[in-house]
């Protein structure tokens, strides 16, 4: 039966496009087929909204608590690491705004059930949301490096140089990945206008995503493992040891999310034909990683 033969469905889709039909016509064809075959209406937007409504307030709360504990009135005063965290709040807020717009425009639903304007808006907000990802992910790692330099002011030259070099490399990576994200397509609007026959081209998106994810995972391990020798020589109460343990557990949870996202990309390379549905896990893990990174950064 055509309804359950995926190979035949793919062949028909290719035939429709090669016959000169527009993307809009191809989507109408898919929609008619879905209604004829009785395919279920799929919508995962509630999962997105629930995750956002839990993690964003929690991340915001941890930032506020960090600032209160570090204020000159109640703590040691603000350092460069604190200012970097505050800067990260801006792209984190931008991410949640664009994420809700993505969901409202159809992210988490099958593309053939959406209108062309909705698809364009969804892909546009997804593109904008991606530009907010790297500043938070790399900014929180830089903040950790600055925190290490602040805590261990009298540490050996090798440790301090390692922290400084790591922070510089992370800053360069942030600029590089942000540039490649913004200009992944020429013109940038081609990222969401390609469906309507606009002229333009994009670089290898899969290669860019793989490079970003792989570097991000490696950087996670470097930043988390840098202070281990120092912690082993510290005399701490059980409460402080528990706090350090929780920080590392959240840090490894962030890394686990990054690895999960990379595995998904590897398994689906060149196979994404239903963007508003297939991009959903990427959007969900992207936001989860950002919020957990902020929480982890504010726990010490």
PDB file of N, CA and C in Angstrom, residues 250-297:
ATOM      1  N   UNK A 250      26.028  18.603  36.756  1.00  0.00           N
ATOM      2  CA  UNK A 250      25.295  19.428  35.789  1.00  0.00           C
ATOM      3  C   UNK A 250      26.164  19.684  34.561  1.00  0.00           C
ATOM      4  N   UNK A 251      27.463  19.894  34.793  1.00  0.00           N
ATOM      5  CA  UNK A 251      28.376  20.104  33.673  1.00  0.00           C
ATOM      6  C   UNK A 251      28.433  18.911  32.740  1.00  0.00           C
ATOM      7  N   UNK A 252      28.478  17.721  33.310  1.00  0.00           N
ATOM      8  CA  UNK A 252      28.497  16.522  32.471  1.00  0.00           C
ATOM      9  C   UNK A 252      27.134  16.285  31.820  1.00  0.00           C
ATOM     10  N   UNK A 253      26.061  16.767  32.458  1.00  0.00           N
ATOM     11  CA  UNK A 253      24.737  16.683  31.827  1.00  0.00           C
ATOM     12  C   UNK A 253      24.697  17.558  30.575  1.00  0.00           C
ATOM     13  N   UNK A 254      25.320  18.727  30.656  1.00  0.00           N
ATOM     14  CA  UNK A 254      25.416  19.611  29.486  1.00  0.00           C
ATOM     15  C   UNK A 254      26.173  18.909  28.360  1.00  0.00           C
ATOM     16  N   UNK A 255      27.277  18.254  28.730  1.00  0.00           N
ATOM     17  CA  UNK A 255      28.064  17.521  27.730  1.00  0.00           C
ATOM     18  C   UNK A 255      27.253  16.382  27.128  1.00  0.00           C
ATOM     19  N   UNK A 256      26.466  15.704  27.965  1.00  0.00           N
ATOM     20  CA  UNK A 256      25.628  14.602  27.473  1.00  0.00           C
ATOM     21  C   UNK A 256      24.612  15.101  26.452  1.00  0.00           C
ATOM     22  N   UNK A 257      24.047  16.286  26.693  1.00  0.00           N
ATOM     23  CA  UNK A 257      23.100  16.874  25.740  1.00  0.00           C
ATOM     24  C   UNK A 257      23.808  17.174  24.419  1.00  0.00           C
ATOM     25  N   UNK A 258      25.037  17.693  24.509  1.00  0.00           N
ATOM     26  CA  UNK A 258      25.810  17.993  23.293  1.00  0.00           C
ATOM     27  C   UNK A 258      26.091  16.723  22.499  1.00  0.00           C
ATOM     28  N   UNK A 259      26.443  15.650  23.210  1.00  0.00           N
ATOM     29  CA  UNK A 259      26.733  14.382  22.540  1.00  0.00           C
ATOM     30  C   UNK A 259      25.472  13.822  21.894  1.00  0.00           C
ATOM     31  N   UNK A 260      24.339  13.923  22.597  1.00  0.00           N
ATOM     32  CA  UNK A 260      23.066  13.443  22.049  1.00  0.00           C
ATOM     33  C   UNK A 260      22.725  14.180  20.761  1.00  0.00           C
ATOM     34  N   UNK A 261      22.943  15.490  20.775  1.00  0.00           N
ATOM     35  CA  UNK A 261      22.667  16.292  19.580  1.00  0.00           C
ATOM     36  C   UNK A 261      23.573  15.887  18.422  1.00  0.00           C
ATOM     37  N   UNK A 262      24.854  15.623  18.725  1.00  0.00           N
ATOM     38  CA  UNK A 262      25.796  15.218  17.684  1.00  0.00           C
ATOM     39  C   UNK A 262      25.410  13.860  17.098  1.00  0.00           C
ATOM     40  N   UNK A 263      25.006  12.923  17.956  1.00  0.00           N
ATOM     41  CA  UNK A 263      24.581  11.596  17.485  1.00  0.00           C
ATOM     42  C   UNK A 263      23.374  11.725  16.560  1.00  0.00           C
ATOM     43  N   UNK A 264      22.431  12.595  16.931  1.00  0.00           N
ATOM     44  CA  UNK A 264      21.247  12.817  16.088  1.00  0.00           C
ATOM     45  C   UNK A 264      21.652  13.361  14.720  1.00  0.00           C
ATOM     46  N   UNK A 265      22.591  14.299  14.715  1.00  0.00           N
ATOM     47  CA  UNK A 265      23.047  14.882  13.449  1.00  0.00           C
ATOM     48  C   UNK A 265      23.720  13.834  12.570  1.00  0.00           C
ATOM     49  N   UNK A 266      24.546  12.984  13.187  1.00  0.00           N
ATOM     50  CA  UNK A 266      25.249  11.948  12.427  1.00  0.00           C
ATOM     51  C   UNK A 266      24.257  10.967  11.808  1.00  0.00           C
ATOM     52  N   UNK A 267      23.258  10.586  12.579  1.00  0.00           N
ATOM     53  CA  UNK A 267      22.279   9.610  12.096  1.00  0.00           C
ATOM     54  C   UNK A 267      21.377  10.179  11.008  1.00  0.00           C
ATOM     55  N   UNK A 268      21.213  11.505  10.981  1.00  0.00           N
ATOM     56  CA  UNK A 268      20.271  12.106  10.038  1.00  0.00           C
ATOM     57  C   UNK A 268      20.938  12.969   8.975  1.00  0.00           C
ATOM     58  N   UNK A 269      22.254  12.835   8.832  1.00  0.00           N
ATOM     59  CA  UNK A 269      22.951  13.644   7.842  1.00  0.00           C
ATOM     60  C   UNK A 269      22.407  13.342   6.445  1.00  0.00           C
ATOM     61  N   UNK A 270      22.004  14.386   5.749  1.00  0.00           N
ATOM     62  CA  UNK A 270      21.475  14.238   4.396  1.00  0.00           C
ATOM     63  C   UNK A 270      20.090  13.631   4.313  1.00  0.00           C
ATOM     64  N   UNK A 271      19.439  13.419   5.461  1.00  0.00           N
ATOM     65  CA  UNK A 271      18.136  12.751   5.453  1.00  0.00           C
ATOM     66  C   UNK A 271      16.984  13.673   5.855  1.00  0.00           C
ATOM     67  N   UNK A 272      17.278  14.925   6.175  1.00  0.00           N
ATOM     68  CA  UNK A 272      16.236  15.834   6.646  1.00  0.00           C
ATOM     69  C   UNK A 272      15.414  16.339   5.466  1.00  0.00           C
ATOM     70  N   UNK A 273      14.168  15.879   5.388  1.00  0.00           N
ATOM     71  CA  UNK A 273      13.260  16.286   4.307  1.00  0.00           C
ATOM     72  C   UNK A 273      12.005  16.950   4.854  1.00  0.00           C
ATOM     73  N   UNK A 274      11.883  16.963   6.183  1.00  0.00           N
ATOM     74  CA  UNK A 274      10.709  17.521   6.846  1.00  0.00           C
ATOM     75  C   UNK A 274      11.212  18.473   7.932  1.00  0.00           C
ATOM     76  N   UNK A 275      11.780  19.630   7.539  1.00  0.00           N
ATOM     77  CA  UNK A 275      12.524  20.483   8.469  1.00  0.00           C
ATOM     78  C   UNK A 275      11.788  20.858   9.747  1.00  0.00           C
ATOM     79  N   UNK A 276      10.526  21.256   9.636  1.00  0.00           N
ATOM     80  CA  UNK A 276       9.813  21.708  10.829  1.00  0.00           C
ATOM     81  C   UNK A 276       9.591  20.575  11.827  1.00  0.00           C
ATOM     82  N   UNK A 277       9.641  19.335  11.359  1.00  0.00           N
ATOM     83  CA  UNK A 277       9.546  18.167  12.249  1.00  0.00           C
ATOM     84  C   UNK A 277      10.940  17.678  12.642  1.00  0.00           C
ATOM     85  N   UNK A 278      11.838  17.577  11.674  1.00  0.00           N
ATOM     86  CA  UNK A 278      13.168  17.019  11.925  1.00  0.00           C
ATOM     87  C   UNK A 278      14.058  17.951  12.742  1.00  0.00           C
ATOM     88  N   UNK A 279      13.841  19.266  12.643  1.00  0.00           N
ATOM     89  CA  UNK A 279      14.655  20.211  13.405  1.00  0.00           C
ATOM     90  C   UNK A 279      14.214  20.315  14.866  1.00  0.00           C
ATOM     91  N   UNK A 280      13.076  19.728  15.194  1.00  0.00           N
ATOM     92  CA  UNK A 280      12.555  19.873  16.555  1.00  0.00           C
ATOM     93  C   UNK A 280      13.538  19.379  17.615  1.00  0.00           C
ATOM     94  N   UNK A 281      14.093  18.148  17.497  1.00  0.00           N
ATOM     95  CA  UNK A 281      15.044  17.703  18.523  1.00  0.00           C
ATOM     96  C   UNK A 281      16.253  18.630  18.644  1.00  0.00           C
ATOM     97  N   UNK A 282      16.726  19.156  17.512  1.00  0.00           N
ATOM     98  CA  UNK A 282      17.872  20.071  17.546  1.00  0.00           C
ATOM     99  C   UNK A 282      17.511  21.332  18.329  1.00  0.00           C
ATOM    100  N   UNK A 283      16.323  21.887  18.051  1.00  0.00           N
ATOM    101  CA  UNK A 283      15.876  23.080  18.763  1.00  0.00           C
ATOM    102  C   UNK A 283      15.688  22.827  20.245  1.00  0.00           C
ATOM    103  N   UNK A 284      15.143  21.668  20.587  1.00  0.00           N
ATOM    104  CA  UNK A 284      14.897  21.331  21.992  1.00  0.00           C
ATOM    105  C   UNK A 284      16.208  21.163  22.745  1.00  0.00           C
ATOM    106  N   UNK A 285      17.140  20.407  22.177  1.00  0.00           N
ATOM    107  CA  UNK A 285      18.429  20.185  22.848  1.00  0.00           C
ATOM    108  C   UNK A 285      19.263  21.446  22.875  1.00  0.00           C
ATOM    109  N   UNK A 286      19.130  22.273  21.852  1.00  0.00           N
ATOM    110  CA  UNK A 286      19.857  23.543  21.815  1.00  0.00           C
ATOM    111  C   UNK A 286      19.472  24.401  23.019  1.00  0.00           C
ATOM    112  N   UNK A 287      18.179  24.536  23.260  1.00  0.00           N
ATOM    113  CA  UNK A 287      17.702  25.335  24.390  1.00  0.00           C
ATOM    114  C   UNK A 287      18.081  24.690  25.722  1.00  0.00           C
ATOM    115  N   UNK A 288      17.917  23.371  25.813  1.00  0.00           N
ATOM    116  CA  UNK A 288      18.249  22.662  27.049  1.00  0.00           C
ATOM    117  C   UNK A 288      19.719  22.851  27.400  1.00  0.00           C
ATOM    118  N   UNK A 289      20.579  22.753  26.401  1.00  0.00           N
ATOM    119  CA  UNK A 289      22.013  22.924  26.630  1.00  0.00           C
ATOM    120  C   UNK A 289      22.332  24.337  27.108  1.00  0.00           C
ATOM    121  N   UNK A 290      21.688  25.326  26.524  1.00  0.00           N
ATOM    122  CA  UNK A 290      21.925  26.714  26.915  1.00  0.00           C
ATOM    123  C   UNK A 290      21.516  26.952  28.365  1.00  0.00           C
ATOM    124  N   UNK A 291      20.323  26.508  28.738  1.00  0.00           N
ATOM    125  CA  UNK A 291      19.845  26.741  30.100  1.00  0.00           C
ATOM    126  C   UNK A 291      20.676  25.985  31.131  1.00  0.00           C
ATOM    127  N   UNK A 292      21.018  24.729  30.835  1.00  0.00           N
ATOM    128  CA  UNK A 292      21.840  23.955  31.769  1.00  0.00           C
ATOM    129  C   UNK A 292      23.239  24.557  31.895  1.00  0.00           C
ATOM    130  N   UNK A 293      23.760  25.109  30.813  1.00  0.00           N
ATOM    131  CA  UNK A 293      25.072  25.761  30.864  1.00  0.00           C
ATOM    132  C   UNK A 293      25.040  26.960  31.803  1.00  0.00           C
ATOM    133  N   UNK A 294      23.971  27.743  31.726  1.00  0.00           N
ATOM    134  CA  UNK A 294      23.836  28.900  32.615  1.00  0.00           C
ATOM    135  C   UNK A 294      23.685  28.461  34.067  1.00  0.00           C
ATOM    136  N   UNK A 295      22.901  27.413  34.293  1.00  0.00           N
ATOM    137  CA  UNK A 295      22.712  26.906  35.658  1.00  0.00           C
ATOM    138  C   UNK A 295      24.032  26.405  36.222  1.00  0.00           C
ATOM    139  N   UNK A 296      24.752  25.612  35.428  1.00  0.00           N
ATOM    140  CA  UNK A 296      26.034  25.063  35.862  1.00  0.00           C
ATOM    141  C   UNK A 296      27.032  26.176  36.170  1.00  0.00           C
ATOM    142  N   UNK A 297      27.032  27.195  35.336  1.00  0.00           N
ATOM    143  CA  UNK A 297      27.970  28.302  35.491  1.00  0.00           C
ATOM    144  C   UNK A 297      27.718  29.101  36.770  1.00  0.00           C
TER     145      UNK A 297
END
